[in-house]
Short mmCIF file of C-alpha atoms in Angstrom, two decimals:
data_model
loop_
_atom_site.label_atom_id
_atom_site.label_comp_id
_atom_site.label_asym_id
_atom_site.label_seq_id
_atom_site.Cartn_x
_atom_site.Cartn_y
_atom_site.Cartn_z
CA MET A 1 0.06 -20.21 7.84
CA ILE A 2 -2.18 -18.94 10.64
CA PRO A 3 -5.10 -21.30 11.42
CA VAL A 4 -8.27 -19.21 11.73
CA ARG A 5 -10.09 -19.78 15.02
CA GLY A 6 -13.74 -19.31 15.86
CA PHE A 7 -15.42 -21.21 13.00
CA GLU A 8 -14.63 -24.81 13.96
CA GLY A 9 -17.24 -27.16 12.49
CA ARG A 10 -19.16 -24.33 10.83
CA THR A 11 -19.38 -23.49 7.14
CA VAL A 12 -17.82 -20.31 5.75
CA ALA A 13 -18.33 -19.11 2.18
CA VAL A 14 -15.35 -17.53 0.46
CA PHE A 15 -15.92 -15.32 -2.57
CA GLY A 16 -13.02 -14.08 -4.69
CA LEU A 17 -10.26 -16.60 -5.35
CA ALA A 18 -7.20 -14.48 -5.96
CA ARG A 19 -4.33 -14.48 -3.45
CA THR A 20 -6.37 -13.25 -0.47
CA GLY A 21 -9.35 -15.56 -0.97
CA LEU A 22 -7.34 -18.71 -1.54
CA THR A 23 -5.12 -18.05 1.46
CA ALA A 24 -8.15 -17.37 3.67
CA ALA A 25 -9.82 -20.59 2.52
CA ARG A 26 -6.74 -22.63 3.42
CA ALA A 27 -6.39 -20.92 6.81
CA LEU A 28 -10.07 -21.47 7.65
CA ILE A 29 -9.81 -25.17 6.79
CA LEU A 30 -6.63 -25.46 8.85
CA GLY A 31 -8.52 -23.98 11.81
CA GLY A 32 -11.33 -26.52 11.51
CA ALA A 33 -13.95 -24.70 9.46
CA LYS A 34 -15.86 -26.16 6.54
CA VAL A 35 -15.28 -23.96 3.51
CA VAL A 36 -17.05 -23.50 0.17
CA VAL A 37 -15.55 -21.20 -2.44
CA TRP A 38 -16.67 -19.39 -5.56
CA ASP A 39 -15.45 -16.90 -8.13
CA GLU A 40 -17.06 -15.48 -11.25
CA LYS A 41 -13.93 -16.25 -13.28
CA ALA A 42 -13.72 -19.79 -14.66
CA GLU A 43 -9.92 -19.85 -14.46
CA SER A 44 -10.02 -18.93 -10.76
CA ARG A 45 -12.55 -21.69 -10.08
CA ALA A 46 -10.37 -24.17 -11.94
CA ALA A 47 -7.33 -23.23 -9.85
CA ALA A 48 -9.34 -23.67 -6.64
CA GLU A 49 -10.70 -27.01 -7.78
CA ALA A 50 -7.19 -28.19 -8.60
CA GLU A 51 -6.30 -27.50 -4.96
CA GLY A 52 -9.17 -29.68 -3.83
CA LEU A 53 -11.31 -26.81 -2.52
CA ASP A 54 -15.09 -27.28 -2.43
CA LEU A 55 -16.67 -25.21 -5.20
CA GLN A 56 -20.26 -24.10 -4.68
CA ASP A 57 -22.12 -21.61 -6.87
CA LEU A 58 -23.04 -18.95 -4.34
CA SER A 59 -25.61 -17.41 -6.65
CA THR A 60 -27.84 -20.46 -6.15
CA ALA A 61 -26.64 -21.62 -2.72
CA ASP A 62 -28.71 -21.88 0.45
CA TRP A 63 -27.21 -19.03 2.47
CA SER A 64 -28.76 -20.23 5.73
CA GLN A 65 -25.94 -22.81 5.93
CA PHE A 66 -23.19 -20.18 6.17
CA ALA A 67 -21.74 -18.81 9.40
CA ALA A 68 -19.93 -16.04 7.53
CA LEU A 69 -18.93 -14.73 4.11
CA MET A 70 -15.20 -14.15 3.65
CA LEU A 71 -15.10 -11.45 0.97
CA SER A 72 -11.96 -10.58 -0.97
CA PRO A 73 -11.14 -6.87 -0.59
CA GLY A 74 -11.41 -6.14 -4.31
CA VAL A 75 -15.14 -6.96 -4.27
CA PRO A 76 -17.41 -3.90 -3.75
CA LEU A 77 -18.94 -3.85 -0.27
CA THR A 78 -21.06 -0.69 -0.50
CA HIS A 79 -20.15 1.39 -3.55
CA PRO A 80 -20.64 1.96 -6.43
CA THR A 81 -23.23 -0.74 -5.61
CA PRO A 82 -22.93 -3.70 -3.24
CA HIS A 83 -21.85 -6.92 -4.90
CA TRP A 84 -24.58 -9.56 -5.22
CA THR A 85 -22.85 -11.75 -2.63
CA VAL A 86 -23.08 -8.86 -0.17
CA GLU A 87 -26.79 -8.49 -0.84
CA LYS A 88 -27.37 -12.22 -0.36
CA ALA A 89 -25.34 -12.30 2.85
CA LYS A 90 -27.22 -9.36 4.34
CA ALA A 91 -30.59 -10.83 3.37
CA ALA A 92 -29.69 -14.07 5.15
CA GLY A 93 -28.16 -12.36 8.19
CA VAL A 94 -24.70 -13.73 7.34
CA GLU A 95 -21.71 -11.82 8.71
CA ILE A 96 -19.34 -10.36 6.10
CA LEU A 97 -15.64 -10.48 6.96
CA GLY A 98 -12.26 -9.91 5.38
CA ASP A 99 -9.02 -11.79 5.94
CA VAL A 100 -7.67 -9.12 8.31
CA GLU A 101 -10.76 -9.51 10.49
CA LEU A 102 -10.23 -13.28 10.55
CA PHE A 103 -6.66 -12.64 11.68
CA ALA A 104 -7.81 -10.15 14.32
CA ARG A 105 -10.32 -12.55 15.83
CA THR A 106 -7.75 -15.31 15.93
CA VAL A 107 -5.29 -13.04 17.77
CA ASN A 108 -7.97 -11.80 20.17
CA ALA A 109 -8.90 -15.40 21.05
CA ALA A 110 -5.32 -16.41 21.80
CA PRO A 111 -4.08 -16.59 25.41
CA ASP A 112 -2.11 -13.53 26.50
CA HIS A 113 1.28 -15.27 26.38
CA LYS A 114 0.75 -16.21 22.72
CA ARG A 115 -0.49 -12.85 21.44
CA PRO A 116 1.96 -11.16 19.09
CA LYS A 117 2.57 -7.44 18.67
CA ILE A 118 0.75 -5.87 15.72
CA VAL A 119 1.78 -2.80 13.74
CA ALA A 120 -0.87 -1.69 11.24
CA ILE A 121 -0.16 0.87 8.54
CA THR A 122 -2.53 2.76 6.26
CA GLY A 123 -2.66 6.04 4.34
CA THR A 124 -3.16 7.14 0.77
CA ASN A 125 0.54 7.08 -0.08
CA GLY A 126 3.69 5.62 1.42
CA LYS A 127 2.10 2.51 2.97
CA SER A 128 4.31 -0.05 1.27
CA THR A 129 7.58 1.74 1.85
CA THR A 130 6.74 2.42 5.50
CA THR A 131 5.61 -1.17 6.05
CA ALA A 132 8.79 -2.58 4.50
CA LEU A 133 10.90 -0.06 6.42
CA ILE A 134 9.38 -1.01 9.79
CA GLY A 135 9.87 -4.68 8.97
CA HIS A 136 13.50 -4.05 8.05
CA ILE A 137 14.25 -2.08 11.24
CA CYS A 138 12.66 -4.76 13.42
CA ALA A 139 14.53 -7.56 11.65
CA ALA A 140 17.83 -5.69 11.89
CA ALA A 141 17.21 -5.29 15.62
CA GLY A 142 16.74 -9.04 16.00
CA ARG A 143 12.94 -9.15 16.30
CA ASP A 144 10.92 -12.05 14.88
CA VAL A 145 9.00 -9.96 12.35
CA ARG A 146 6.46 -10.98 9.70
CA VAL A 147 5.48 -8.47 6.98
CA GLY A 148 2.34 -8.78 4.87
CA GLY A 149 -1.27 -7.74 4.35
CA ASN A 150 -1.63 -5.55 1.29
CA ILE A 151 2.06 -6.02 0.52
CA GLY A 152 3.75 -9.31 -0.27
CA GLN A 153 1.93 -12.17 1.42
CA GLY A 154 -1.67 -12.09 2.67
CA VAL A 155 -1.83 -11.86 6.45
CA LEU A 156 -3.20 -15.38 6.97
CA GLY A 157 -0.39 -16.84 4.89
CA LEU A 158 2.25 -15.55 7.31
CA GLU A 159 3.96 -17.83 9.80
CA ASP A 160 1.80 -18.76 12.80
CA MET A 161 1.91 -16.51 15.83
CA HIS A 162 3.66 -16.64 19.18
CA GLY A 163 4.12 -14.12 21.93
CA GLY A 164 7.45 -12.80 20.67
CA ALA A 165 6.39 -12.20 17.07
CA VAL A 166 5.73 -8.81 15.48
CA TYR A 167 3.27 -8.59 12.59
CA VAL A 168 3.75 -5.52 10.40
CA LEU A 169 0.69 -5.15 8.17
CA GLU A 170 -0.04 -2.79 5.32
CA LEU A 171 -3.80 -2.27 5.16
CA SER A 172 -5.78 -0.73 2.32
CA SER A 173 -9.07 1.09 2.73
CA TYR A 174 -10.77 -1.91 1.10
CA GLN A 175 -9.36 -4.23 3.77
CA LEU A 176 -10.24 -1.84 6.58
CA ASP A 177 -13.84 -1.67 5.40
CA LEU A 178 -14.07 -5.38 6.23
CA THR A 179 -12.29 -5.12 9.58
CA SER A 180 -13.87 -4.31 12.95
CA SER A 181 -11.92 -5.95 15.79
CA LEU A 182 -8.24 -5.43 14.94
CA LYS A 183 -6.37 -4.04 17.97
CA PRO A 184 -2.95 -2.85 16.77
CA ASP A 185 -0.32 -2.08 19.36
CA VAL A 186 0.91 0.58 16.95
CA ALA A 187 -1.40 2.07 14.32
CA LEU A 188 -0.12 4.41 11.61
CA LEU A 189 -2.20 6.78 9.50
CA LEU A 190 0.38 8.35 7.20
CA ASN A 191 -1.64 10.79 5.11
CA VAL A 192 -5.00 11.22 3.44
CA SER A 193 -5.77 12.58 -0.02
CA PRO A 194 -8.59 11.73 -2.47
CA ASP A 195 -8.39 8.14 -3.77
CA HIS A 196 -10.79 5.25 -4.40
CA LEU A 197 -13.71 7.63 -3.99
CA ASP A 198 -15.96 5.49 -6.20
CA ARG A 199 -15.51 2.56 -3.79
CA HIS A 200 -16.30 4.60 -0.67
CA GLY A 201 -19.07 6.91 -1.87
CA GLY A 202 -16.95 10.05 -1.58
CA MET A 203 -14.23 11.53 0.59
CA GLU A 204 -15.99 11.12 3.92
CA GLY A 205 -16.45 7.40 3.29
CA TYR A 206 -12.81 7.03 2.29
CA VAL A 207 -11.58 8.88 5.39
CA GLY A 208 -13.94 6.80 7.52
CA ALA A 209 -12.38 3.60 6.18
CA LYS A 210 -8.87 4.85 6.92
CA ARG A 211 -9.84 5.89 10.45
CA ARG A 212 -10.91 2.33 11.23
CA ILE A 213 -7.25 1.48 11.84
CA LEU A 214 -7.56 3.51 15.08
CA LEU A 215 -10.88 1.94 16.08
CA ASN A 216 -9.93 -0.38 18.94
CA GLN A 217 -6.80 1.18 20.38
CA GLY A 218 -6.64 1.84 24.08
CA LYS A 219 -4.32 2.68 26.93
CA GLY A 220 -0.77 1.59 26.23
CA ASP A 221 -1.17 1.57 22.44
CA THR A 222 0.48 4.05 20.08
CA ALA A 223 -1.11 6.02 17.23
CA VAL A 224 1.27 7.57 14.70
CA ILE A 225 -0.47 10.18 12.55
CA GLY A 226 0.84 12.30 9.69
CA VAL A 227 -0.18 15.94 10.08
CA ASP A 228 1.11 17.37 6.80
CA ASP A 229 -2.37 17.29 5.23
CA PRO A 230 -5.65 18.78 6.52
CA TRP A 231 -7.37 15.42 7.02
CA GLY A 232 -4.49 14.07 9.10
CA GLN A 233 -4.40 17.24 11.17
CA ARG A 234 -8.13 16.96 11.87
CA ILE A 235 -7.97 13.29 12.83
CA CYS A 236 -4.97 13.87 15.10
CA THR A 237 -6.79 16.70 16.88
CA GLU A 238 -9.93 14.61 17.31
CA ILE A 239 -8.25 11.55 18.78
CA THR A 240 -5.95 13.65 20.95
CA ALA A 241 -9.07 15.02 22.61
CA ALA A 242 -10.17 11.42 23.31
CA ASN A 243 -6.80 10.86 25.07
CA ARG A 244 -6.99 7.04 25.13
CA ARG A 245 -3.53 6.20 23.84
CA THR A 246 -0.05 7.56 23.12
CA ILE A 247 -0.32 9.83 20.09
CA VAL A 248 2.76 10.69 18.02
CA PRO A 249 2.25 13.30 15.27
CA ILE A 250 4.75 13.11 12.42
CA SER A 251 5.75 15.69 9.83
CA ALA A 252 8.21 16.02 6.98
CA SER A 253 7.71 19.78 6.60
CA LYS A 254 7.63 21.50 9.99
CA ALA A 255 9.05 21.47 13.49
CA MET A 256 6.66 20.45 16.25
CA GLY A 257 6.68 20.85 20.00
CA ARG A 258 5.76 17.17 20.32
CA GLY A 259 6.19 14.31 17.88
CA VAL A 260 8.70 13.15 15.27
CA TYR A 261 9.62 15.43 12.37
CA VAL A 262 12.14 16.04 9.60
CA LEU A 263 13.67 19.41 8.69
CA GLN A 264 16.07 19.70 5.76
CA GLY A 265 16.71 15.98 5.91
CA LEU A 266 17.42 15.79 9.64
CA LEU A 267 15.13 13.53 11.70
CA TYR A 268 14.19 14.83 15.14
CA ASP A 269 12.54 13.01 18.05
CA ALA A 270 10.50 15.48 20.09
CA THR A 271 8.58 12.93 22.12
CA GLY A 272 10.60 13.66 25.26
CA GLU A 273 11.49 16.84 27.10
CA ARG A 274 13.32 18.32 24.10
CA ALA A 275 13.86 17.68 20.40
CA VAL A 276 16.83 15.41 19.70
CA GLU A 277 18.43 14.89 16.29
CA VAL A 278 18.53 11.13 15.65
CA ALA A 279 19.42 10.65 11.97
CA ASP A 280 20.62 12.46 8.86
CA LEU A 281 18.28 11.13 6.19
CA LEU A 282 20.33 12.77 3.45
CA ARG A 283 22.73 9.88 4.04
CA ALA A 284 19.97 7.27 3.65
CA ARG A 285 20.34 6.46 -0.07
CA SER A 286 17.08 4.51 -0.29
CA LEU A 287 14.96 7.26 1.30
CA PRO A 288 15.25 10.28 -1.01
CA GLY A 289 12.76 13.13 -1.00
CA ARG A 290 10.28 14.62 1.42
CA HIS A 291 7.72 11.83 1.00
CA ASN A 292 10.33 9.29 2.12
CA TRP A 293 11.22 11.54 5.03
CA GLN A 294 7.62 11.23 6.19
CA ASN A 295 7.88 7.45 5.80
CA ALA A 296 11.07 7.46 7.84
CA ALA A 297 9.52 9.60 10.61
CA ALA A 298 6.54 7.23 10.74
CA ALA A 299 8.71 4.12 10.86
CA TYR A 300 10.92 5.62 13.56
CA ALA A 301 7.90 6.51 15.71
CA ALA A 302 6.38 3.06 15.18
CA VAL A 303 9.41 1.03 16.23
CA ARG A 304 9.97 3.28 19.22
CA GLY A 305 6.38 2.45 20.16
CA LEU A 306 7.38 -1.22 20.04
CA GLY A 307 10.22 -0.58 22.45
CA LEU A 308 13.22 -0.44 20.10
CA THR A 309 15.92 2.04 21.04
CA SER A 310 16.53 5.27 19.17
CA GLN A 311 19.86 3.90 17.95
CA GLU A 312 18.30 0.67 16.67
CA ALA A 313 15.73 2.71 14.78
CA ALA A 314 18.31 5.08 13.28
CA ASP A 315 20.60 2.22 12.24
CA GLY A 316 17.70 0.49 10.49
CA LEU A 317 16.80 3.63 8.56
CA MET A 318 20.36 3.93 7.28
CA SER A 319 20.58 0.30 6.14
CA PHE A 320 17.17 0.07 4.43
CA PRO A 321 17.70 -1.27 0.88
CA GLY A 322 14.56 0.27 -0.62
CA LEU A 323 11.35 -1.15 -2.07
CA ALA A 324 10.67 -2.58 -5.50
CA HIS A 325 8.44 -0.46 -7.76
CA ARG A 326 8.87 2.67 -5.63
CA MET A 327 11.50 5.02 -7.08
CA GLU A 328 13.57 1.94 -7.91
CA THR A 329 16.42 2.35 -10.38
CA VAL A 330 16.09 -0.70 -12.62
CA GLY A 331 18.95 0.02 -14.99
CA ALA A 332 20.87 2.49 -17.10
CA VAL A 333 21.80 2.56 -20.76
CA GLY A 334 24.58 5.02 -21.45
CA LYS A 335 23.67 8.29 -19.77
CA VAL A 336 19.99 7.36 -19.39
CA ARG A 337 18.77 6.07 -16.01
CA PHE A 338 15.43 4.28 -15.71
CA VAL A 339 13.36 4.67 -12.53
CA ASN A 340 10.46 2.34 -11.76
CA ASP A 341 7.77 4.09 -9.71
CA SER A 342 4.92 1.82 -10.78
CA LYS A 343 3.50 1.92 -7.23
CA ALA A 344 2.40 5.52 -7.93
CA THR A 345 -1.23 4.72 -8.76
CA ASN A 346 -2.58 8.25 -8.24
CA ALA A 347 -1.46 11.81 -8.90
CA ASP A 348 -0.44 12.49 -5.31
CA ALA A 349 1.87 9.46 -5.30
CA ALA A 350 3.34 10.48 -8.68
CA ARG A 351 4.04 13.95 -7.29
CA GLN A 352 6.43 12.45 -4.79
CA ALA A 353 8.68 10.97 -7.47
CA MET A 354 8.29 13.85 -9.91
CA SER A 355 9.36 16.32 -7.22
CA SER A 356 12.63 14.43 -6.76
CA TYR A 357 14.04 15.21 -10.23
CA PRO A 358 14.61 18.66 -11.78
CA LYS A 359 14.00 17.24 -15.27
CA PHE A 360 12.75 13.87 -16.46
CA TYR A 361 11.16 11.96 -19.32
CA TRP A 362 7.79 10.85 -17.93
CA ILE A 363 5.86 7.65 -18.68
CA ALA A 364 2.29 7.92 -17.37
CA GLY A 365 -1.16 6.48 -17.89
CA GLY A 366 -3.38 3.51 -17.19
CA VAL A 367 -6.78 3.62 -15.51
CA PRO A 368 -7.15 7.24 -14.31
CA LYS A 369 -8.26 8.25 -10.84
CA ALA A 370 -10.65 11.10 -10.07
CA GLY A 371 -9.06 14.44 -10.96
CA GLY A 372 -6.56 12.93 -13.37
CA ILE A 373 -3.25 14.81 -13.30
CA ASP A 374 -4.64 18.35 -12.99
CA SER A 375 -3.10 18.71 -9.53
CA LEU A 376 0.41 18.14 -10.95
CA GLY A 377 0.38 21.31 -13.04
CA ASP A 378 3.16 22.98 -11.06
CA LEU A 379 5.46 20.09 -12.01
CA PHE A 380 4.76 20.13 -15.74
CA PRO A 381 7.75 22.47 -16.43
CA ARG A 382 10.05 19.66 -15.20
CA ILE A 383 8.81 17.26 -17.87
CA GLU A 384 11.19 17.01 -20.83
CA LYS A 385 8.51 14.98 -22.60
CA ALA A 386 5.60 12.78 -21.56
CA TYR A 387 4.92 9.33 -23.03
CA LEU A 388 1.31 8.36 -22.44
CA ILE A 389 -0.18 4.88 -22.28
CA GLY A 390 -3.43 3.08 -21.54
CA GLU A 391 -6.96 4.33 -21.04
CA ALA A 392 -5.81 7.69 -19.69
CA GLN A 393 -3.62 8.73 -22.60
CA ASP A 394 -6.18 10.94 -24.37
CA ASP A 395 -7.29 12.69 -21.18
CA PHE A 396 -3.70 13.18 -20.02
CA ALA A 397 -2.74 14.50 -23.46
CA ALA A 398 -5.53 17.08 -23.25
CA THR A 399 -4.29 18.19 -19.81
CA LEU A 400 -0.66 18.44 -20.96
CA GLU A 401 -1.35 20.09 -24.33
CA GLY A 402 0.64 23.33 -24.59
CA LYS A 403 2.30 22.70 -21.20
CA ALA A 404 4.71 19.86 -22.02
CA LYS A 405 5.86 17.90 -25.03
CA LEU A 406 4.04 14.60 -25.33
CA ALA A 407 3.60 11.45 -27.35
CA LYS A 408 0.74 8.98 -27.26
CA CYS A 409 2.42 5.57 -27.14
CA GLY A 410 -0.41 3.26 -26.13
CA THR A 411 1.70 0.53 -24.56
CA LEU A 412 4.49 0.51 -22.01
CA PRO A 413 7.17 -1.09 -24.26
CA ALA A 414 6.49 1.54 -26.92
CA ALA A 415 6.76 4.30 -24.33
CA VAL A 416 10.07 2.96 -22.97
CA ALA A 417 11.56 2.77 -26.47
CA ALA A 418 10.41 6.28 -27.39
CA ALA A 419 11.54 7.80 -24.10
CA TYR A 420 14.96 6.17 -24.38
CA ALA A 421 15.44 7.38 -27.95
CA ASP A 422 14.70 10.99 -26.97
CA ALA A 423 16.69 10.88 -23.74
CA ALA A 424 19.73 9.33 -25.44
CA ALA A 425 19.55 11.86 -28.28
CA SER A 426 19.80 14.73 -25.76
CA GLY A 427 23.39 13.76 -25.01
CA HIS A 428 22.94 14.64 -21.33
CA ASP A 429 22.48 12.62 -18.16
CA ALA A 430 18.77 11.86 -18.14
CA VAL A 431 16.08 10.10 -16.12
CA VAL A 432 13.21 8.13 -17.65
CA LEU A 433 10.57 7.93 -14.93
CA LEU A 434 7.68 5.49 -14.90
CA SER A 435 5.30 7.10 -12.41
CA PRO A 436 1.90 6.38 -13.96
CA ALA A 437 -0.50 8.34 -11.68
CA CYS A 438 -3.00 5.61 -12.60
CA ALA A 439 -4.17 2.15 -11.68
CA SER A 440 -2.75 -0.62 -13.85
CA PHE A 441 -5.79 -2.77 -14.55
CA ASP A 442 -6.35 -1.82 -18.19
CA GLN A 443 -3.14 -3.58 -19.31
CA PHE A 444 -1.68 -5.33 -16.26
CA ALA A 445 -2.82 -7.52 -13.38
CA ASP A 446 -1.41 -5.08 -10.82
CA PHE A 447 1.26 -2.42 -10.32
CA GLU A 448 3.89 -5.11 -9.69
CA ALA A 449 3.25 -6.65 -13.12
CA ARG A 450 3.48 -3.18 -14.67
CA GLY A 451 6.78 -2.54 -12.90
CA GLU A 452 8.20 -5.86 -14.04
CA ALA A 453 7.13 -5.11 -17.62
CA PHE A 454 9.00 -1.81 -17.36
CA ARG A 455 12.08 -3.61 -16.05
CA GLU A 456 11.90 -6.12 -18.91
CA ALA A 457 11.54 -3.35 -21.50
CA VAL A 458 14.59 -1.58 -20.07
CA LEU A 459 16.61 -4.80 -20.15
CA GLY A 460 15.54 -5.23 -23.77
CA LEU A 461 17.18 -1.94 -24.67
CA SER A 462 20.60 -3.23 -23.68
CA ARG A 463 20.32 -6.77 -25.04
CA PRO A 464 22.43 -7.37 -28.13
CA THR A 465 20.61 -8.41 -31.28
CA ALA A 466 21.66 -11.41 -33.33
CA LYS A 467 24.06 -9.18 -35.27
CA GLY A 468 25.61 -7.80 -32.11
CA ALA A 469 23.88 -4.45 -32.17
CA ARG A 470 21.78 -3.14 -29.29
CA ALA A 471 18.12 -4.15 -29.39
#
């Protein structure tokens, strides 16, 4: 764990006691701060109390005692309306911080010889795969790497820092909204498309949150920016004009005079005097499809920015084992293969998986994002049949009506059973794809829980019953 510096002897309020909040509370205490915690959920308060944390109802607390409010990223900061803790903190002049900002201040206060390297990754899609991929390449090259943030372990729960460490951090727009002093050695902005617009007051607010990852970079730092979407192109042009750092554009769809790009599966490094082919991504079994080619280009550019050789980077790409819940084959029953893409929480992310298969049986639904699945219309002819679940099933059914066969299944286990029955009855090799294009919170705690439920349902198909038949 990383002891948080800068609040020794002062009191910090922590609101939101899920993984991020609890980890931040422990790290603050370890660094010498006094900490009071609160959550609106009784079960979360009970878990904190069982750990010996100091519960204090922040709705009735004297806010003049607090040096800062550590706010969990899931709590609304500005939109749709500020949370009541935010209003109270602002009224009392109390600074509002997130766990990534606590980490950043701790790093910035460390002596130069103890400061680690930081790679920070954001974007609408591909963050988790790219983060895991960079971590894998660094580890394979013998670096002391720690991977966390919005993936796996919260940043403050990672092993304490030293000068030779590399922190590879996935950062969401929610986390970036609460971060102001992070200075990444390598910052990656993979892509930008509409998402979480209700939490940011529209597209400009969302883009502004993503851009914060580039906020404090200077001479000697590297910015890796995807230019396959209009927002990325615009941001790359704007910061290139500022000319304060090394800028590496990346693309999975076009050759560039400068940058890192992929054409027909071949990865090229054009950061030098000429473009050099460095890897054949068609041989990288865990990086299929154009979206993964963008992830690979980004990871390659990032580790080169850290000083790894081109060969070390290419070798790491080839040996990457893949990421759970992102186009992960979780099993097969007969000729039917089941692919877990639960991480696809919006239509743009689902497009990436759907584009990888000529035909598939599609499980989709949950809490819909703005725009639903209208943007996926060009892929509807690939759908053998759709199996719809959760809050979105009626809206998705209306969008698909007359364009693809569909069934309203309500729950994930029901959808898996129905999809398997139809796929098996076809007699052909078939793919059942869970790529929900939705958040998971109507039926699951998070996308990981949804993916594990899918895995369990698939395993259930092949378990023998008491009489020896398949379940």
